[in-house]
Coordinates of C-alpha atoms and ligand atoms in Angstrom, one line a residue:
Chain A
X1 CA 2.9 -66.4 44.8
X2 CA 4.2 -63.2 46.9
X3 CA 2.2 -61.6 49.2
X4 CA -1.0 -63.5 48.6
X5 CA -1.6 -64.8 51.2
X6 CA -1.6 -61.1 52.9
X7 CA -5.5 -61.1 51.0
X8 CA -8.0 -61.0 53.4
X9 CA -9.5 -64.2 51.2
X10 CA -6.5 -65.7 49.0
X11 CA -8.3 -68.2 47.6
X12 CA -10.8 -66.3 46.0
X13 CA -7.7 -64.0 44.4
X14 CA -5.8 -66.9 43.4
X15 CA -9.2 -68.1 41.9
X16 CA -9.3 -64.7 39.8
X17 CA -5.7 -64.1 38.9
X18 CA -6.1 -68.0 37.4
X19 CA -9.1 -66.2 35.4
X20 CA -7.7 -63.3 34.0
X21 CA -4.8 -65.4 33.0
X22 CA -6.7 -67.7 31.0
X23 CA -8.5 -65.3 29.6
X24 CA -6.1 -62.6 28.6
X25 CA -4.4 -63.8 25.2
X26 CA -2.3 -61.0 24.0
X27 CA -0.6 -58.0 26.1
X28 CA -3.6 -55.3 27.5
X29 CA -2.6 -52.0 29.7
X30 CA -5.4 -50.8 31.8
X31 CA -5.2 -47.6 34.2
X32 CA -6.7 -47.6 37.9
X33 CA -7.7 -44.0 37.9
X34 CA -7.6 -43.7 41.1
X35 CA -4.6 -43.1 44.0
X36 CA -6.0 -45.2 46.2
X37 CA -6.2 -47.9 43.9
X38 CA -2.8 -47.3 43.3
X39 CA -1.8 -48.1 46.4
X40 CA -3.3 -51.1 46.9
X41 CA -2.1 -52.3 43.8
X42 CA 1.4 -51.8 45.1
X43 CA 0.9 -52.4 48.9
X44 CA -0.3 -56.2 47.7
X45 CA 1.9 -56.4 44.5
X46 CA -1.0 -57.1 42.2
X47 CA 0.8 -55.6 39.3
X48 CA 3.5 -58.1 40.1
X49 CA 0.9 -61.0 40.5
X50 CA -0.7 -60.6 37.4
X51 CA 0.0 -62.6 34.5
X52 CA 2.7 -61.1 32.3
X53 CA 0.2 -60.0 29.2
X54 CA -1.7 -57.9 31.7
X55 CA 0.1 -54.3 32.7
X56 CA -1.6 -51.8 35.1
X57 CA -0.3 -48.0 33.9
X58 CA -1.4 -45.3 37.0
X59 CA -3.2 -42.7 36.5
X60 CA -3.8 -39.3 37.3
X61 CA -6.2 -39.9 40.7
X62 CA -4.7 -38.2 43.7
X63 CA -6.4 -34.5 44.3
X64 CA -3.5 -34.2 46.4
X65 CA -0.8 -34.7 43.5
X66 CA -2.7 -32.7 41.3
X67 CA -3.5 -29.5 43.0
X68 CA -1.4 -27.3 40.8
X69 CA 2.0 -25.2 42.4
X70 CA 0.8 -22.3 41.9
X71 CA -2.4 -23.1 43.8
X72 CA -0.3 -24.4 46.7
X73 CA 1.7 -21.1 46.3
X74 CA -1.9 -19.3 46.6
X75 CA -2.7 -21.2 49.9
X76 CA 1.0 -20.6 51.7
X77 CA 0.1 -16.9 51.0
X78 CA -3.6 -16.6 52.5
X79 CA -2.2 -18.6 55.4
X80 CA 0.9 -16.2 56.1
X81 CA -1.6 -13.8 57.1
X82 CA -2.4 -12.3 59.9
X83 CA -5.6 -12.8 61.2
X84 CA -6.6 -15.8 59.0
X85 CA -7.1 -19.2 59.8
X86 CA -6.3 -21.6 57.3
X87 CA -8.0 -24.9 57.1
X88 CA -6.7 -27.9 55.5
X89 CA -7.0 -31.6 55.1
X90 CA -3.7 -33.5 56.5
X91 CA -2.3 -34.3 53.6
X92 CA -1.8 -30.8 52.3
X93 CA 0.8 -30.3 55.4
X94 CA 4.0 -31.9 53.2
X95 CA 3.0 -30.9 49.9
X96 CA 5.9 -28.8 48.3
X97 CA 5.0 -25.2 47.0
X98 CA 7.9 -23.5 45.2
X99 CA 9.8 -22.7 48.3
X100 CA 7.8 -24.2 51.5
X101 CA 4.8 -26.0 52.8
X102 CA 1.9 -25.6 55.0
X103 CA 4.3 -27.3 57.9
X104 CA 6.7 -24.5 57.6
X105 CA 4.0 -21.4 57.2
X106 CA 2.7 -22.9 60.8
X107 CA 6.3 -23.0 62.2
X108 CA 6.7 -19.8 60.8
X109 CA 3.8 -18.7 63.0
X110 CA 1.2 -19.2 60.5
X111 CA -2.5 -20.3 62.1
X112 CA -2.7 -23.6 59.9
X113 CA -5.5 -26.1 61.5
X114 CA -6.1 -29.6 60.4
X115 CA -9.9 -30.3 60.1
X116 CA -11.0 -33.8 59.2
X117 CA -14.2 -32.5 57.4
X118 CA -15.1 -28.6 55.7
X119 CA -17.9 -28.7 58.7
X120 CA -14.8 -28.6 61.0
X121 CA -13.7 -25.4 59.5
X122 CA -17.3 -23.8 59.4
X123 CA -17.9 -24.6 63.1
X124 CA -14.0 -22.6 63.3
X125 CA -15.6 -19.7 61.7
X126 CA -18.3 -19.2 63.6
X127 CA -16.7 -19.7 67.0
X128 CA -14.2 -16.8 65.5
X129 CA -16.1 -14.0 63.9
X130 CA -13.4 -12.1 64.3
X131 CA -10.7 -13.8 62.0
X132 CA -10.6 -15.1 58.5
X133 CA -11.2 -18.5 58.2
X134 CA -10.3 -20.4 54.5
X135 CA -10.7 -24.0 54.2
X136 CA -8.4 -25.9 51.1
X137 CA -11.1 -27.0 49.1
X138 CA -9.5 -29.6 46.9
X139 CA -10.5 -33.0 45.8
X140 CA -12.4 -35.0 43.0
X141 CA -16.0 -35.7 42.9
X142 CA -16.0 -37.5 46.0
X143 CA -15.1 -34.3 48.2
X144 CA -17.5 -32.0 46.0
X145 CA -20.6 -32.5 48.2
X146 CA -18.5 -31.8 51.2
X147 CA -17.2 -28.8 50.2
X148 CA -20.6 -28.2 48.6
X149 CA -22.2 -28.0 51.7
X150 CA -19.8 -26.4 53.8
X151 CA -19.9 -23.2 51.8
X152 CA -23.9 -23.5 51.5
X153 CA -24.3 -23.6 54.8
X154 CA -22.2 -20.7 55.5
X155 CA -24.6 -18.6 53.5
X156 CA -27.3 -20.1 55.1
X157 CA -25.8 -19.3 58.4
X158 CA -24.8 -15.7 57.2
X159 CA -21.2 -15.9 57.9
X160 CA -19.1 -13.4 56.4
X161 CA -15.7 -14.4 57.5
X162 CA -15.5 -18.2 56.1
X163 CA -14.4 -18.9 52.5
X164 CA -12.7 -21.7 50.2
X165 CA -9.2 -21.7 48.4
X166 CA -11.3 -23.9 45.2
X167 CA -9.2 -26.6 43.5
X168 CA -11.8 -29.1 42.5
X169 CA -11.0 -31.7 39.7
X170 CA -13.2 -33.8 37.7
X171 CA -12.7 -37.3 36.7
X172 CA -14.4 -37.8 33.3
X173 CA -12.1 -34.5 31.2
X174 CA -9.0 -36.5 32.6
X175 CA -9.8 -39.7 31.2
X176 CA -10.9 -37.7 27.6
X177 CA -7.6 -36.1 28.3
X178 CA -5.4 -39.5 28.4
X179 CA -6.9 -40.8 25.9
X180 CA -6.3 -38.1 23.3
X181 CA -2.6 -37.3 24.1
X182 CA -0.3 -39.3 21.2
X183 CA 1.5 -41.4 23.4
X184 CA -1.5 -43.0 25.3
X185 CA -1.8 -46.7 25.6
X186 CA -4.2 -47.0 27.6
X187 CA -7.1 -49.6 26.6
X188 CA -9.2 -50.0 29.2
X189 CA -10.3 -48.4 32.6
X190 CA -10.7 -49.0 36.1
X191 CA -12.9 -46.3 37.1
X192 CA -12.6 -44.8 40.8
X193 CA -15.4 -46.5 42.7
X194 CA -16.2 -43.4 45.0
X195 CA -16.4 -40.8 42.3
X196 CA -19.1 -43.1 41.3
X197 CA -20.6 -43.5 44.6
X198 CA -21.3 -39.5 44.5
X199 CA -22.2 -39.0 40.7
X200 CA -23.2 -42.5 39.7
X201 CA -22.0 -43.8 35.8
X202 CA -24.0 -41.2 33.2
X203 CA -20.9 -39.7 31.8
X204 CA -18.9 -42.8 31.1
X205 CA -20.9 -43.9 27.8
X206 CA -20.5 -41.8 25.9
X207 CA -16.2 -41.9 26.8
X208 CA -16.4 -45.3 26.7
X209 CA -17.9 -45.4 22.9
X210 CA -15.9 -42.3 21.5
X211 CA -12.6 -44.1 22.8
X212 CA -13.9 -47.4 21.9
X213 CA -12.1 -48.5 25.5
X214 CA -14.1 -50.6 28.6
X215 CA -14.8 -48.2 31.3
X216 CA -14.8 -51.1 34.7
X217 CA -15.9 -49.2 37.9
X218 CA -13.9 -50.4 40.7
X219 CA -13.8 -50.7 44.6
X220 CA -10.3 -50.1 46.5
X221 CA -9.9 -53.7 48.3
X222 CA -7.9 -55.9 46.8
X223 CA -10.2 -58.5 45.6
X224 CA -12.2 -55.8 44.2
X225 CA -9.4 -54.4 41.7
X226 CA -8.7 -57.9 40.7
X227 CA -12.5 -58.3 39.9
X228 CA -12.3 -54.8 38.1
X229 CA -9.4 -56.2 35.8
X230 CA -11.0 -59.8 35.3
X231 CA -14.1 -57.6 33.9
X232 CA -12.1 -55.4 31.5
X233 CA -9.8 -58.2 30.4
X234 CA -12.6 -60.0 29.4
X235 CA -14.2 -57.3 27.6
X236 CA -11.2 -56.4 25.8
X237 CA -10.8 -59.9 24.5
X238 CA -14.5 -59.9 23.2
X239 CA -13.4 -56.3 21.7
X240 CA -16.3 -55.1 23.7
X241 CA -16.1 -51.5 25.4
X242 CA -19.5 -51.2 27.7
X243 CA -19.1 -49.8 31.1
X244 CA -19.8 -52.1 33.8
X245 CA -20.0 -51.8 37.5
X246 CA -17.8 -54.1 40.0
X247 CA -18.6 -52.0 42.7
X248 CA -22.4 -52.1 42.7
X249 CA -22.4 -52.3 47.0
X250 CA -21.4 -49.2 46.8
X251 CA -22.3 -47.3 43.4
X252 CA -25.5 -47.1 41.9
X253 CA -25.9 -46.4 38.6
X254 CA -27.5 -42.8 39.2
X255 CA -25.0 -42.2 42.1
X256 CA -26.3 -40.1 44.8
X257 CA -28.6 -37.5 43.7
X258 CA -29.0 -35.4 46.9
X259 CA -25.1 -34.6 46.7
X260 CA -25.2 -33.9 43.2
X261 CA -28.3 -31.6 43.2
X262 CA -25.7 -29.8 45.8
X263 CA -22.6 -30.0 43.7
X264 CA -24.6 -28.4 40.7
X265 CA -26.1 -25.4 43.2
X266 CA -22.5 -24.5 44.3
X267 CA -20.4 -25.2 41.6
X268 CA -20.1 -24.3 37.9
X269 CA -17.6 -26.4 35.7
X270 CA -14.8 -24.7 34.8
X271 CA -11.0 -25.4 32.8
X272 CA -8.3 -26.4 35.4
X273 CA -4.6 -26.8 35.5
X274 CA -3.2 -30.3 36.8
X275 CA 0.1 -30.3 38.2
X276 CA 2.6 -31.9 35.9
X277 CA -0.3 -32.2 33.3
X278 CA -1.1 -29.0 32.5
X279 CA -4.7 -27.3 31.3
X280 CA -7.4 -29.5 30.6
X281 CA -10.6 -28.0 29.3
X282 CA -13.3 -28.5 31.7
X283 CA -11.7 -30.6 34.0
X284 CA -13.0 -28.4 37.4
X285 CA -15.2 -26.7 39.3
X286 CA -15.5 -23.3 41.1
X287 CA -17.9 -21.5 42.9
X288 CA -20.9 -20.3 40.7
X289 CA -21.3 -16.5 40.9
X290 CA -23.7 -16.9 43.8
X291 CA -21.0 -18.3 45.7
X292 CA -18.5 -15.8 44.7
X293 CA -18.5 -14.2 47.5
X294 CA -16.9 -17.3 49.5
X295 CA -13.4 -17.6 46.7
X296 CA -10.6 -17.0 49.2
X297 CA -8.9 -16.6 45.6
X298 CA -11.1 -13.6 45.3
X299 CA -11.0 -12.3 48.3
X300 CA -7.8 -12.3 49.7
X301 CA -6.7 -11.3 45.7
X302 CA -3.9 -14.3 45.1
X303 CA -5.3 -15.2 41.5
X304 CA -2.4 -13.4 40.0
X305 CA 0.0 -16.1 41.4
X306 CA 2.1 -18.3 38.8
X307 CA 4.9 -20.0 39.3
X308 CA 6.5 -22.7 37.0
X309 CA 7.1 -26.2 38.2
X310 CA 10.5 -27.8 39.1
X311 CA 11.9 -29.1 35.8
X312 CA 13.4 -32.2 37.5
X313 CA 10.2 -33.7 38.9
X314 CA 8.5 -35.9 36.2
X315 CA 5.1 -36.1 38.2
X316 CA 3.3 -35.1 35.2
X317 CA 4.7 -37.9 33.3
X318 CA 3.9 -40.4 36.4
X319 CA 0.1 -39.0 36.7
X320 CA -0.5 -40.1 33.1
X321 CA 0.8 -43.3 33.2
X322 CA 4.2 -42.2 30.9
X323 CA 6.7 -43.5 33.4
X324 CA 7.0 -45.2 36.4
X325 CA 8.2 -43.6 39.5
X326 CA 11.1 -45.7 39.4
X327 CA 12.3 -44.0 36.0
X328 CA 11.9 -40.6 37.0
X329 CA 15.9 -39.7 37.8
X330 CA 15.3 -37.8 41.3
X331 CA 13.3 -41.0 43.1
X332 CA 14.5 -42.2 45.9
X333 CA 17.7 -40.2 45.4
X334 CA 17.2 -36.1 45.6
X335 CA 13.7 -36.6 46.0
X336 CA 12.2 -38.7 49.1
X337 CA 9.0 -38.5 51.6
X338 CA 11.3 -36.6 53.5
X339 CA 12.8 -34.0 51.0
X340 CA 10.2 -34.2 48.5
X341 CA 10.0 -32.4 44.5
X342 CA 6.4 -33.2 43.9
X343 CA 3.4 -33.6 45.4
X344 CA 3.7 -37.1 44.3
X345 CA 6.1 -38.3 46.7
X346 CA 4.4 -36.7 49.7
X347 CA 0.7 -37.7 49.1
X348 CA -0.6 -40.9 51.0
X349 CA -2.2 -41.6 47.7
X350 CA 0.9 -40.3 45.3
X351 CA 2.6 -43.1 43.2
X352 CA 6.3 -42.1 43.9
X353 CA 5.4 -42.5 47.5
X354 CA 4.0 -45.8 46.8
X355 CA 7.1 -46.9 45.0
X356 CA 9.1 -45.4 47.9
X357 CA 7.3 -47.5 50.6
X358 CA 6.7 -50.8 49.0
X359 CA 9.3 -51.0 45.7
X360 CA 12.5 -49.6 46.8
X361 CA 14.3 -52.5 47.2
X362 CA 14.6 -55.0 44.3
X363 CA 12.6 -57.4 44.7
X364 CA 10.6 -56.3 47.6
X365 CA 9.3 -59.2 50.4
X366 CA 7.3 -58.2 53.2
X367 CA 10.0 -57.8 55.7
X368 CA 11.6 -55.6 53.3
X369 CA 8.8 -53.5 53.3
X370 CA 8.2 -53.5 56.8
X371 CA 11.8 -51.9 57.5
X372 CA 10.9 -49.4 54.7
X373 CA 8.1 -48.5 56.5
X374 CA 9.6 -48.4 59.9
X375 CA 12.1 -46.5 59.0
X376 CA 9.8 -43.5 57.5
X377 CA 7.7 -44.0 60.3
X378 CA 9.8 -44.9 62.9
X379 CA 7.2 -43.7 66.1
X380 CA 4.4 -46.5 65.1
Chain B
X1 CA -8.0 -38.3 52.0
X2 CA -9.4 -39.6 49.3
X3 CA -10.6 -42.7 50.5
X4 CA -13.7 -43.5 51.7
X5 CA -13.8 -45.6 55.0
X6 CA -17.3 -47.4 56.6
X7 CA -19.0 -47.0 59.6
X8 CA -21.5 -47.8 61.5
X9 CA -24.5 -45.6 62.5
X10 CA -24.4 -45.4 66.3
X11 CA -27.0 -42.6 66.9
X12 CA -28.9 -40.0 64.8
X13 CA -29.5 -36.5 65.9
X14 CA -32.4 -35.0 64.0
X15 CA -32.5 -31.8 65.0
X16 CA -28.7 -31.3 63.7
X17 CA -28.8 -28.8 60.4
X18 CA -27.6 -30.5 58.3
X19 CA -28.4 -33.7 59.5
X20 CA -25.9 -35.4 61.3
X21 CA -25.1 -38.9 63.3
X22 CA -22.3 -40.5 65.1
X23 CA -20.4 -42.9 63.2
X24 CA -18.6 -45.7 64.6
X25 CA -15.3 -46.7 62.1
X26 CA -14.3 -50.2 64.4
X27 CA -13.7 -48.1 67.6
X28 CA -12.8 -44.6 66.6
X29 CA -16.3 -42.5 66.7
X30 CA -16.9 -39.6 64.8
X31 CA -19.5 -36.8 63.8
X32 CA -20.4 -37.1 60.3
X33 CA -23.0 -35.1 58.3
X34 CA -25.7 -37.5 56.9
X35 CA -27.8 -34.9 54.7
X36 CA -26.7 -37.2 51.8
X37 CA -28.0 -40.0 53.0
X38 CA -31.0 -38.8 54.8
X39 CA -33.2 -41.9 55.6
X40 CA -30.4 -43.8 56.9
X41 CA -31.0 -45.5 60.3
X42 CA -29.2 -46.3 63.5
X43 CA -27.3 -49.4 62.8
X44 CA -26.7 -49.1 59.1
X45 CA -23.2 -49.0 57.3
X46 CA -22.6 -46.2 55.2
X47 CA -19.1 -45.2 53.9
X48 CA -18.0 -41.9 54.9
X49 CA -15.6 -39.5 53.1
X50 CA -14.5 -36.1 54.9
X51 CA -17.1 -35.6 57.3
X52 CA -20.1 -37.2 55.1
X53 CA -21.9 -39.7 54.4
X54 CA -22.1 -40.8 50.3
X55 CA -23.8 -44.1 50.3
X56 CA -25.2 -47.0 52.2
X57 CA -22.9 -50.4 52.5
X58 CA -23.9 -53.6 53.4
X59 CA -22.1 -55.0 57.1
X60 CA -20.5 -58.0 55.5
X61 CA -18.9 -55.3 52.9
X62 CA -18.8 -52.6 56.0
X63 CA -16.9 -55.1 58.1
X64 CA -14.5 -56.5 55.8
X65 CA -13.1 -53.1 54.4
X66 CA -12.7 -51.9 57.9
X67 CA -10.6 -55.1 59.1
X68 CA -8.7 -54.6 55.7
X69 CA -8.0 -50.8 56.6
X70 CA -6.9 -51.6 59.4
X71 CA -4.1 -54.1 58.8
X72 CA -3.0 -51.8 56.5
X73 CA -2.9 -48.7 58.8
X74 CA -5.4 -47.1 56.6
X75 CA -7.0 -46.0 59.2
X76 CA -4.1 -44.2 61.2
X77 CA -3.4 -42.3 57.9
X78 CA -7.0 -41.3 58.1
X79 CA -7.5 -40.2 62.1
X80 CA -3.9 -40.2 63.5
X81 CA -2.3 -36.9 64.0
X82 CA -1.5 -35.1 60.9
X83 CA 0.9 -33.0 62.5
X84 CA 3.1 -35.6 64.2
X85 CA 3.0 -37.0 60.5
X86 CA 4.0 -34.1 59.2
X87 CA 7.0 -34.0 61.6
X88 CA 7.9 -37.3 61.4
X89 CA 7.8 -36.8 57.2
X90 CA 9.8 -33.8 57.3
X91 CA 12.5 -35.4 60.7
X92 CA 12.0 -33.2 63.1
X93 CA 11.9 -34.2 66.1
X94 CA 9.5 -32.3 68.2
X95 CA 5.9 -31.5 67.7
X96 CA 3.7 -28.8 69.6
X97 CA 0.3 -30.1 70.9
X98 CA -2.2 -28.8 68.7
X99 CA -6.1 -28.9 69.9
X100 CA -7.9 -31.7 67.2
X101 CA -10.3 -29.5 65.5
X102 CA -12.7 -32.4 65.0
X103 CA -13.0 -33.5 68.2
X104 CA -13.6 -30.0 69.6
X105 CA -17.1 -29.9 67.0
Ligands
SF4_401 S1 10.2 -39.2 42.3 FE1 10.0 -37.1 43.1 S2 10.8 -35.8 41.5 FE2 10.5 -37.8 40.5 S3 8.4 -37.6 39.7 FE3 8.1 -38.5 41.7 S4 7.7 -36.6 43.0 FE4 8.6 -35.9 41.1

């Protein structure tokens, strides 16, 4: 078997793959929700390891791929100006708006910072009363209470120049979402382990009864997602649909409280646009009118930006699980890390990046892979 | 950025607001905010997502993601140089020296 023995404890995943291949008797398509997931999933080949019947379809989990354009077009603008400071995680640096990035804005003489945490860019505001300071604040559940925080504290602290450019997605509309679009074949889950770590499992019963589909939460090594599927497989063959959690070291069942509590004082739930995907009814959050005061949007007056997405980049299809990468005409050819469409193909968690690394070549070995990856990363 | 990545606890300073510790991710030590997790002690595992801590892990759990993050250079992606990333994505060849806003905290 390819790249097993790459597992940190192959005999345990031969042990499991053996398992879910006994047990799965007809064809079953489950979606990892999450990018990270995703790119285990490729890095180790699991989808290519797994018995035939069982097919793993993407999903939508990368708050990098789905921060909509004109969001991203909303950001290069704040940080052209002068006397702002704009904060961002790393990732944000490559991500395509409709005619630059972040990377450019800062070669353009832009003051673009990379912080590691929304503390980061706090501590920036207070050490520069002087300037605007905005911090990108995008991510899923799992970056909520950070963000949360970051602006609380502000008030706490009085500070009048700090705000956050809001793009917060939530997991739960997005699976709803999937499910009810026509072309979904999606019957079970593997639900993103950290989500769960911050808001624990209340809002999956009720998804996981209306869609009648099991709803497996699910850690990012690779044993784990092999532990998630052997759950769900099983279920689906007892036509069960429950949600269960394969992740419990990390995920209780009532998530972490403390953060939440946060989350709920800071944020209201609102409708969001997904990039490639479109509107989905409460699917976000923004600042509750409290915090309204800290909406860079708001404040530096860039809510009236729209722009329309490049036609030729099928992300959207990609983020629900339509296509793969591979299909999507531009891969590997017009678009690439390097001279990318979508956000997609520039996030570390983005499928078409993914593909790009680990599936370019036909029949990818691990040497194969490691040229692939010296080549985009030639200095490591 | 979305992953999560666990660390140990190194030391805890109380009168931080929020509360914050130093959190050791197999040799690269960093600030994190541990409000979340507020009775966490020195010496504990906890997985850590931009800046803060989300929930307690066991050490055998703790020590096994680590080593698995970093074979897979999971852990560059996370605290290597964004900017010299972003270069390298985009081919140029040159990068200016930026100060590392987290380490200046
Ligand atoms: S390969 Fe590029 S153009 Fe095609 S869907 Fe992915 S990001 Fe978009």
């Amino acid at each position: 078997m390819k790249y097993i023995d790459e597992f940190n404890d192959p005999e345990l995943a031969r042990r499991l793959l053996d398992e879910i291949g006994a047990t799965a008797t007809r064809p079953w398509a489950l979606m990892e929700v999450c990018g990270g997931q995703t790119h285990s999933i490729i890095r180790h080949g699991i989808d290519q390891l797994l018995p035939e019947q069982v097919e793993l379809i993407h999903g939508p989990g990368c708050p990098v791929c789905v921060t909509p354009l004109d969001v991203i077009d909303q950001a290069l603008e704040i940080a052209s100006r002068p006397g702002v400071i704009f904060c961002s995680f790393g990732d944000m640096l490559r991500v395509p708006g409709t005619d630059r990035d972040l990377f450019r804005v800062k070669g353009e003489g832009g003051d673009v910072r990379v912080v590691y945490s929304p503390l980061d860019a706090l501590e920036l505001a207070r050490r520069n009363p002087d300037r605007e300071v905005v911090f990108f604040a995008i991510g899923f559940e799992t970056t909520a209470p950070a963000n949360a925080m970051a602006v609380h504290q502000a008030r706490r602290l009085g500070l009048t120049n700090f705000s956050l450019l809001v793009s917060h997605v939530r997991v739960p509309p997005a699976i709803e979402a999937i499910m009810t679009a026509p072309s979904c074949r999606v019957q079970g889950f593997l639900a993103a382990g950290h989500v769960c770590s911050v808001m624990g499992t209340a809002e999956y019963p009720e998804l996981a009864e209306r869609f009648r589909v099991p709803l497996v939460v699910t850690g990012f090594e690779p044993l784990d997602i092999l532990e998630g599927i052997r759950r769900a497989v099983r279920q689906l063959e007892r036509g069960e649909h429950r949600v269960e959690n394969a992740y419990a070291r990390a995920v209780r069942e009532d998530g972490n409280p403390a953060a939440v509590r946060m989350i709920e004082e800071v944020f209201e739930v609102t409708d969001r646009n997904w990039r490639g995907i479109g509107p989905i009814p409460l699917s976000g959050w923004r600042l509750t009118e409290a915090f309204r005061a800290y909406d860079a949007e708001h404040r530096f007056d860039v809510a009236d930006i729209r722009t329309e997405e490049p036609a030729e980049c099928r992300a959207g299809e990609v983020l629900q699980g339509l296509i793969k990468p591979t299909e999507c005409a531009a891969f590997g050819t017009t678009c690439t890390p390097r001279t990318p469409l979508g956000a997609t193909m520039v996030s570390s968690e983005g499928a078409c990046a993914a593909y790009y690394l680990y599936r370019r070549m036909n029949g990818p070995t691990p040497q194969a892979t490691h040229a692939v990856r010296e080549e985009m990363n030639p200095v490591a | 950025m979305c992953l999560a990545v666990p660390g140990k606890v190194v030391s805890i300073d109380d009168s931080a607001d929020p509360l914050t510790g130093l959190i050791d991710f197999g040799g690269v030590q960093k600030q994190a905010c541990l409000e979340y997790v507020s009775d966490v002690r020195v010496g504990e595992y906890v997985i850590v997502h931009v800046g803060f801590a989300l929930q307690r892990l066991d050490e055998e759990s703790a020590l096994a993601s680590l080593k698995l993050f970093e074979e897979l250079g999971l852990l560059e992606e996370e605290f290597g140089d964004a900017w010299q990333q972003a270069a390298r994505d985009a081919g140029a060849a040159a990068v200016t020296e930026e100060p590392r806003e987290s380490e200046a905290r």
